[in-house]
Backbone as JSON, one array per atom type, in Angstrom:
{
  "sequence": "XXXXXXXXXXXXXXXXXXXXXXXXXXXXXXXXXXXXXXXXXXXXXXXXXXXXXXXXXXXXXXXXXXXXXXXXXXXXXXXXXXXXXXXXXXXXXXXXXXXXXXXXXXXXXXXXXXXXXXXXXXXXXXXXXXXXXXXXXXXXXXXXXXXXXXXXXXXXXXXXXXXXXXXX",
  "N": [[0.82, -1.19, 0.0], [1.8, 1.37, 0.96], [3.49, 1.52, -1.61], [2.16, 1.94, -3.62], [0.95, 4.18, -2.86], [3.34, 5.66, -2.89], [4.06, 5.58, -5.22], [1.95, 7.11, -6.69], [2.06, 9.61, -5.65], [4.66, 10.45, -7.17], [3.9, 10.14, -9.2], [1.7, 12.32, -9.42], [3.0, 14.4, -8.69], [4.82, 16.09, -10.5], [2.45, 16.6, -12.53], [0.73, 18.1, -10.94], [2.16, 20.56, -10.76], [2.47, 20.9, -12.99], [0.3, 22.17, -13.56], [-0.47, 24.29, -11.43], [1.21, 26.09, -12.92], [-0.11, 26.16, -15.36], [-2.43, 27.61, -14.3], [-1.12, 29.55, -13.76], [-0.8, 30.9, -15.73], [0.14, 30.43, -18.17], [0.29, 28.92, -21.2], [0.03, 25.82, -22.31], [1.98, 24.42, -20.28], [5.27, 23.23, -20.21], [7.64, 21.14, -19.23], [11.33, 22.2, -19.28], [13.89, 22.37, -18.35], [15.24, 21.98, -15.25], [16.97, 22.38, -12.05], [18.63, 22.41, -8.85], [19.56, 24.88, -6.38], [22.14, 24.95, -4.4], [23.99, 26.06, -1.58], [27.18, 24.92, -0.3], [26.06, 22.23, 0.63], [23.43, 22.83, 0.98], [20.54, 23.45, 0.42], [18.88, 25.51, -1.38], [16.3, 26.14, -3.49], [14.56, 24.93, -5.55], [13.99, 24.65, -8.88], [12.61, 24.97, -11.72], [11.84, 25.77, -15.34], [9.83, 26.41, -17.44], [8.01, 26.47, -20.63], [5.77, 27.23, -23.29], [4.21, 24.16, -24.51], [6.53, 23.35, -24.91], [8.49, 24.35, -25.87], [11.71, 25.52, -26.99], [13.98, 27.12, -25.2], [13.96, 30.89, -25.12], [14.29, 34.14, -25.43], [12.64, 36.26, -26.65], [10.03, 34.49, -26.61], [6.74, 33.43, -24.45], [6.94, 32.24, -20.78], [7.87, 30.43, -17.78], [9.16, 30.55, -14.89], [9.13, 28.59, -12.26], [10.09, 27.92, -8.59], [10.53, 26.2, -6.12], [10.89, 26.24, -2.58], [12.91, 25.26, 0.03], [13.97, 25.92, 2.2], [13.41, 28.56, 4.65], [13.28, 32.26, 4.11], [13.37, 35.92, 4.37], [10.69, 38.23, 2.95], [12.19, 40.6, 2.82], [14.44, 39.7, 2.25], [14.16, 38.8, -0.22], [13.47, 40.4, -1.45], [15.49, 42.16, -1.35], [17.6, 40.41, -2.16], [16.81, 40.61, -4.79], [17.65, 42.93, -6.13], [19.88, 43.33, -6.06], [20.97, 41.14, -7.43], [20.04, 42.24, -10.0], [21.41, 44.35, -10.33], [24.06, 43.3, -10.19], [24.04, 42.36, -12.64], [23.33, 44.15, -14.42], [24.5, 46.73, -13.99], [24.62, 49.66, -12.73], [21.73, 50.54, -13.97], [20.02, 53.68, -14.99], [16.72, 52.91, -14.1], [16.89, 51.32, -12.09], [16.01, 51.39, -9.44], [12.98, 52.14, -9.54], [12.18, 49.46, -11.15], [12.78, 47.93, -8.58], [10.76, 48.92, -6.92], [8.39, 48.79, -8.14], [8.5, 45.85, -7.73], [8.71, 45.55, -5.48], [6.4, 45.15, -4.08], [5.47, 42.39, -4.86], [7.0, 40.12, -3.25], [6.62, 37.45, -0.7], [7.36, 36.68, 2.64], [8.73, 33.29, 2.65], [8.94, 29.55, 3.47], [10.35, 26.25, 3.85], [9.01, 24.25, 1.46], [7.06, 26.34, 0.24], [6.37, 27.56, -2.53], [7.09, 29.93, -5.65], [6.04, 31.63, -8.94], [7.0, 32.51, -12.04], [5.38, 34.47, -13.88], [6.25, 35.0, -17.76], [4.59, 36.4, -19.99], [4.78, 38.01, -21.72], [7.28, 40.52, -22.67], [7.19, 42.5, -21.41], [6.09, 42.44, -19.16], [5.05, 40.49, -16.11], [4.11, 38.11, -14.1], [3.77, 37.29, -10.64], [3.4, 34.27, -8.65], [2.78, 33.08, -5.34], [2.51, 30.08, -3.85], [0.07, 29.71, -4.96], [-1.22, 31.77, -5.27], [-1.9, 34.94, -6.74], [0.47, 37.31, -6.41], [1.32, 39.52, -7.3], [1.03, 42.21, -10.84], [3.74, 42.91, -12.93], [4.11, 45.74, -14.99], [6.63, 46.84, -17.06], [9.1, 48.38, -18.94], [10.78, 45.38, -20.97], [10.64, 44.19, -18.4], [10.39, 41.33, -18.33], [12.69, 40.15, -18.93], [14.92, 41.37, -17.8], [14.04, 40.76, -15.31], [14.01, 37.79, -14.92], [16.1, 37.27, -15.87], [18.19, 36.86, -13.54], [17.95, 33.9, -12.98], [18.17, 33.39, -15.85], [20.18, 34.57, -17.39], [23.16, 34.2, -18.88], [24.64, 35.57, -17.61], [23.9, 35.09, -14.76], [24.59, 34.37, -11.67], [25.05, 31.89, -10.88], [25.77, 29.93, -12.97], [25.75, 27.78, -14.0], [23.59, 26.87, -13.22], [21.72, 28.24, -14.66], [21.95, 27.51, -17.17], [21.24, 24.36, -16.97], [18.56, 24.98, -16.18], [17.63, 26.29, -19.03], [17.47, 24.09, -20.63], [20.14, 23.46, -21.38]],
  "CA": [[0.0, 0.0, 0.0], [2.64, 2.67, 1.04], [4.61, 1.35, -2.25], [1.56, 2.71, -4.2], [0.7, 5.76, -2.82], [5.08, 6.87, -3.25], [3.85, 6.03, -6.76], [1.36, 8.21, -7.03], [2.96, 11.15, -5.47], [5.48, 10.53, -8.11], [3.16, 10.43, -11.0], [1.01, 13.22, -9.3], [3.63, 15.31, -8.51], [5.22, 16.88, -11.93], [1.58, 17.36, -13.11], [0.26, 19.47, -10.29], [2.74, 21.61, -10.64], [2.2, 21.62, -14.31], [-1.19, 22.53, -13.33], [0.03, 25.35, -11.04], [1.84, 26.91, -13.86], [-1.06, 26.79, -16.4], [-3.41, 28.89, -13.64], [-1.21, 31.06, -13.15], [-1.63, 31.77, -16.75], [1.03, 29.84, -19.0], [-0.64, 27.81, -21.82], [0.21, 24.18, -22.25], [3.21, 24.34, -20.01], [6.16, 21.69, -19.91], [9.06, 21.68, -18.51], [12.3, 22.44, -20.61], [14.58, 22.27, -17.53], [15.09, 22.25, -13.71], [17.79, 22.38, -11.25], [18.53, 22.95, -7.87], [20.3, 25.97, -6.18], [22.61, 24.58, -3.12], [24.88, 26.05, -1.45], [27.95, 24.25, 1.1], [25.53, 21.15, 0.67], [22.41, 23.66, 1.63], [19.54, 23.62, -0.97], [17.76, 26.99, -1.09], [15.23, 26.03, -3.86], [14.0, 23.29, -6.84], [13.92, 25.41, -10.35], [12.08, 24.16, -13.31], [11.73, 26.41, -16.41], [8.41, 25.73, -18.46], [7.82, 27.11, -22.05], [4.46, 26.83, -23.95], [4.62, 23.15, -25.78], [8.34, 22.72, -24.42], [9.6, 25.38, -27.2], [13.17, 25.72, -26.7], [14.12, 28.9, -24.27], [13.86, 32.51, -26.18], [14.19, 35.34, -24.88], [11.43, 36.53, -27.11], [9.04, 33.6, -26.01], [6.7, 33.63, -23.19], [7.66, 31.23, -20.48], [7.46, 30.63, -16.25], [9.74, 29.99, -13.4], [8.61, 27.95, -10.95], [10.79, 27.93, -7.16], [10.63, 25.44, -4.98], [11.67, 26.68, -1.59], [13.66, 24.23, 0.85], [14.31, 27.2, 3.24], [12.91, 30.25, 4.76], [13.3, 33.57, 3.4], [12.03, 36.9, 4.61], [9.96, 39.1, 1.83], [13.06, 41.66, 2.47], [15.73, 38.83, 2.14], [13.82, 38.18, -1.7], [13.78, 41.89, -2.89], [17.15, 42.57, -1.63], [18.45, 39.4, -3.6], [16.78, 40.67, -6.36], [18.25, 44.07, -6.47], [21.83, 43.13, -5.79], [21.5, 40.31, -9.21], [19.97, 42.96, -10.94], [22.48, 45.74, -10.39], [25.5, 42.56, -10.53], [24.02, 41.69, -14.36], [22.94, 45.1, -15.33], [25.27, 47.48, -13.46], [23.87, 50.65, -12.02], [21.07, 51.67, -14.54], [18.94, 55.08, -13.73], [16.26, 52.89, -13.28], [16.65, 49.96, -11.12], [14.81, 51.79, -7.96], [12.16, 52.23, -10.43], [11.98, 48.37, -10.95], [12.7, 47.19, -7.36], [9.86, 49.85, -6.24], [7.54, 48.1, -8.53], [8.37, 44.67, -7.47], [8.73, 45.4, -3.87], [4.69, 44.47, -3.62], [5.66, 41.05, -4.75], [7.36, 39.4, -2.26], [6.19, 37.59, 0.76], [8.16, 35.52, 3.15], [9.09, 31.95, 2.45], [9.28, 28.3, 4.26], [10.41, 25.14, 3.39], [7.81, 23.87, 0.83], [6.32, 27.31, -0.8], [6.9, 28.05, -3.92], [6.51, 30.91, -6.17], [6.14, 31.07, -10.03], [6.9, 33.79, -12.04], [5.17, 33.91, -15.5], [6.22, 36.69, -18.16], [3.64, 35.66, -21.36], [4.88, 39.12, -22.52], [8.43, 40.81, -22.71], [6.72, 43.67, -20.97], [4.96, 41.92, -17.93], [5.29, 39.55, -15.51], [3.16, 38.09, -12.91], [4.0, 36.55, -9.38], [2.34, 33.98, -8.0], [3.16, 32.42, -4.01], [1.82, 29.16, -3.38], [-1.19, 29.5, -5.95], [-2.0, 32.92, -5.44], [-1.02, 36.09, -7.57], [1.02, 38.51, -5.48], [1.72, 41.07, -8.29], [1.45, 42.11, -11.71], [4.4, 44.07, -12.62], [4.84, 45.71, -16.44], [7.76, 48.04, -17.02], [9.85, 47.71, -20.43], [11.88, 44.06, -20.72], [11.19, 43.57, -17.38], [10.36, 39.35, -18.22], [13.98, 39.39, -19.29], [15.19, 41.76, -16.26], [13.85, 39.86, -13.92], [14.08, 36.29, -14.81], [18.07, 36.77, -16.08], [19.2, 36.35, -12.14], [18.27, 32.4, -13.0], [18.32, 32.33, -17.01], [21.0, 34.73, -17.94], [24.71, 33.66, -19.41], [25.34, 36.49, -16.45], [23.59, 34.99, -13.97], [25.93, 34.14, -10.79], [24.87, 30.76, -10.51], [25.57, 30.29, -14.59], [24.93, 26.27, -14.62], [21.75, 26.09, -12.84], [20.93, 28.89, -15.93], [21.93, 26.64, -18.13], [19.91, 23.84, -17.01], [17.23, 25.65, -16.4], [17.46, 26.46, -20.14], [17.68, 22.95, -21.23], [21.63, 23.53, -22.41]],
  "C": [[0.87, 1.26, 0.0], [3.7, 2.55, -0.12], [3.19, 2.28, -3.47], [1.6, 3.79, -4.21], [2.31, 6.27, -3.07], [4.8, 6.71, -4.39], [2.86, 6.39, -7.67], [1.59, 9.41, -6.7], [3.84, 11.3, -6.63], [5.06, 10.78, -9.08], [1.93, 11.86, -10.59], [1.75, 14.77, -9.41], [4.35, 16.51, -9.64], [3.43, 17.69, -12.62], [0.7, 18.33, -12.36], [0.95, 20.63, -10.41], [2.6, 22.18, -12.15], [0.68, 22.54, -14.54], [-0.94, 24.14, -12.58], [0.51, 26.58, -11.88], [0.77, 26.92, -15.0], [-2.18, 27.98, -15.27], [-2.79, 29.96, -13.85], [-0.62, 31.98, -14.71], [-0.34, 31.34, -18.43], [0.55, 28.44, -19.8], [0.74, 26.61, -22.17], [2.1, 24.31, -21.9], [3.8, 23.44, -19.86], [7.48, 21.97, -19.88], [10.63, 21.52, -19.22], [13.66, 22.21, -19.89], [14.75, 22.78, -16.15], [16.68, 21.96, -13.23], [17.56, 22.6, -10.18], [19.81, 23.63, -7.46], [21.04, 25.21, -4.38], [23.72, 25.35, -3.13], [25.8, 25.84, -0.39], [26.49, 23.62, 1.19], [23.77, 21.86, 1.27], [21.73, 23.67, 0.69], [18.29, 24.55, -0.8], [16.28, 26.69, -2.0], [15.72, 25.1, -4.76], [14.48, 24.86, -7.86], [13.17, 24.38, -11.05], [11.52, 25.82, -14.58], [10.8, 25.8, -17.3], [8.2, 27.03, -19.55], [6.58, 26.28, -22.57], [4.81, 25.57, -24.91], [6.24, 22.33, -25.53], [9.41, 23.43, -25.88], [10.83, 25.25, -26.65], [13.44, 27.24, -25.89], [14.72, 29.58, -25.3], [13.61, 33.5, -25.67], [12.61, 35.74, -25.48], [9.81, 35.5, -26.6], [8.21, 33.64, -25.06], [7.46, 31.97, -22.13], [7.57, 31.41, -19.11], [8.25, 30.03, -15.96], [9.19, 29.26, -12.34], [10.24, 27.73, -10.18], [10.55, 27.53, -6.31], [11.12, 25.82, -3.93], [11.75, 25.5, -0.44], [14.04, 24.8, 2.09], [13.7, 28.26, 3.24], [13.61, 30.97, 3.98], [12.32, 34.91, 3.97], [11.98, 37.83, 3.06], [11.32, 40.15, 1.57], [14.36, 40.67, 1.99], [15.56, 38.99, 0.37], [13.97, 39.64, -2.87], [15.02, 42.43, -2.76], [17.93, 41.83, -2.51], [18.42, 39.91, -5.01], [17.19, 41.91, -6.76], [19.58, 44.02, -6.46], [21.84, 42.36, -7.32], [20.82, 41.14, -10.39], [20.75, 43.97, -11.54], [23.81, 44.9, -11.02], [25.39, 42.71, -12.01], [24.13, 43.17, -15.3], [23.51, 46.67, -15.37], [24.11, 48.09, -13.11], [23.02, 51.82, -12.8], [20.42, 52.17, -13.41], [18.17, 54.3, -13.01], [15.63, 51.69, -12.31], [15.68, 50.46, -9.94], [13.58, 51.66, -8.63], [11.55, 50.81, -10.45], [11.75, 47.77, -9.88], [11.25, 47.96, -6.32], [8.9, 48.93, -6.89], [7.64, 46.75, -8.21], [8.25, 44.37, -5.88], [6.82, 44.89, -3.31], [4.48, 42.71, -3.98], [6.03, 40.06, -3.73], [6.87, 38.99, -0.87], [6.96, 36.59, 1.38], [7.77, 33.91, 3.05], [9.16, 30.92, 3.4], [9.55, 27.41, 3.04], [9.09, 24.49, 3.16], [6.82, 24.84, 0.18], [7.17, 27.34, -1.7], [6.64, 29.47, -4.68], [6.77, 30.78, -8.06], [6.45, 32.49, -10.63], [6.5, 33.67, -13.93], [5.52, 35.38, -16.31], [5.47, 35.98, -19.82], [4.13, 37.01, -22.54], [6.39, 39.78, -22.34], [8.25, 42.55, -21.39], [6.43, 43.47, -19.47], [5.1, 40.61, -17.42], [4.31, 39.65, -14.53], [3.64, 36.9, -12.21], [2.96, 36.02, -9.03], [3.08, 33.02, -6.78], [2.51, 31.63, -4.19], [0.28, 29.22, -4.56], [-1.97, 30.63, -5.98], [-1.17, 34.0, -6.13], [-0.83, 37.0, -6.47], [0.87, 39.74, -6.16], [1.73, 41.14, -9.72], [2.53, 43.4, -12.35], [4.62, 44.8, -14.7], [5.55, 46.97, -16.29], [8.84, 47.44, -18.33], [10.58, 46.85, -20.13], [11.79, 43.98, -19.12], [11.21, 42.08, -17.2], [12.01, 39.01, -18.14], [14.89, 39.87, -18.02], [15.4, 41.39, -15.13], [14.22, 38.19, -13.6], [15.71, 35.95, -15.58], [18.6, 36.54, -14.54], [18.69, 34.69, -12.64], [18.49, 32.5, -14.4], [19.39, 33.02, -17.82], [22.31, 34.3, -18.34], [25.54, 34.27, -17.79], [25.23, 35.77, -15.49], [25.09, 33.97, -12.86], [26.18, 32.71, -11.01], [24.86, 30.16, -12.37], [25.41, 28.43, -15.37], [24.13, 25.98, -14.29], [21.25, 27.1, -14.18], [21.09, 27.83, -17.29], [21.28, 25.44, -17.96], [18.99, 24.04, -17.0], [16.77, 25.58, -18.05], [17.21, 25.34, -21.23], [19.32, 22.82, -21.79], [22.55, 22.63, -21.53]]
}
């Protein structure tokens, strides 16, 4: 009995989440590549990268993050991260405050076992979603690519979980 049910979690498990990622607004999503982010044997989150159909990653494309979290996080821990790998990739444009002001309504603190997704269907616009709910929708020029280069850029710190992520 308990050899079943581990193999239905197993076969349940990939498609809820594929399910997760079509609500929150990403048509026929599938997953193109995942990783996980550890660091000194510590595993901060899952990754998986989903593209409509399992297109190949394109900048131009739409496409969603999903983030497994394995560890807390406070809401300020998540927008400071994301202003430090924005400034590392993109140096010190005018208007990063600009960006991090608009995203600062996104973030809410983390545990082991939330997730958050981040879908950009548009090059323009992105939308957060925690655990199955939308936090934020943010549009401001290229911010899909802006935001989602700290995991899928060449830049990004962590530059082989971007590349799995990417399928490469």
């Amino acid at each position: 009995m308990f050899r079943i049910f581990i193999a239905l979690i197993l076969i349940a498990g990939p498609a809820f989440a594929r399910e997760r990622v079509q609500i929150a607004g990403l048509a026929d999503p599938v997953v193109i590549g995942e990783a996980s982010l550890g660091v000194i044997g510590i595993t901060a989150y899952d990754a998986r990268l989903y593209t409509p159909n399992g297109a190949p990653f394109d900048w131009a494309s739409p496409m969603a993050l999903e983030l497994d979290y394995k560890r807390g996080f406070s809401a300020q821990d998540l927008l400071r991260g994301t202003e430090t790998e924005i400034r590392r990739i993109e140096g010190d444009t005018n208007d990063i405050p600009t960006v991090i002001s608009l995203l600062s309504t996104c973030f809410y603190a983390v545990e082991d076992g939330d997730s958050y997704i981040a879908v950009g269907n548009s090059s323009d616009q992105i939308d957060l979603w925690r655990n199955g709910t939308q936090t934020c929708t943010v549009t401001y020029p290229d911010i899909r690519k802006r935001f989602l280069s700290i995991w899928l850029s060449d830049d990004s710190r962590f530059t082989s979980l971007s590349r799995k992520l990417r399928g490469l």
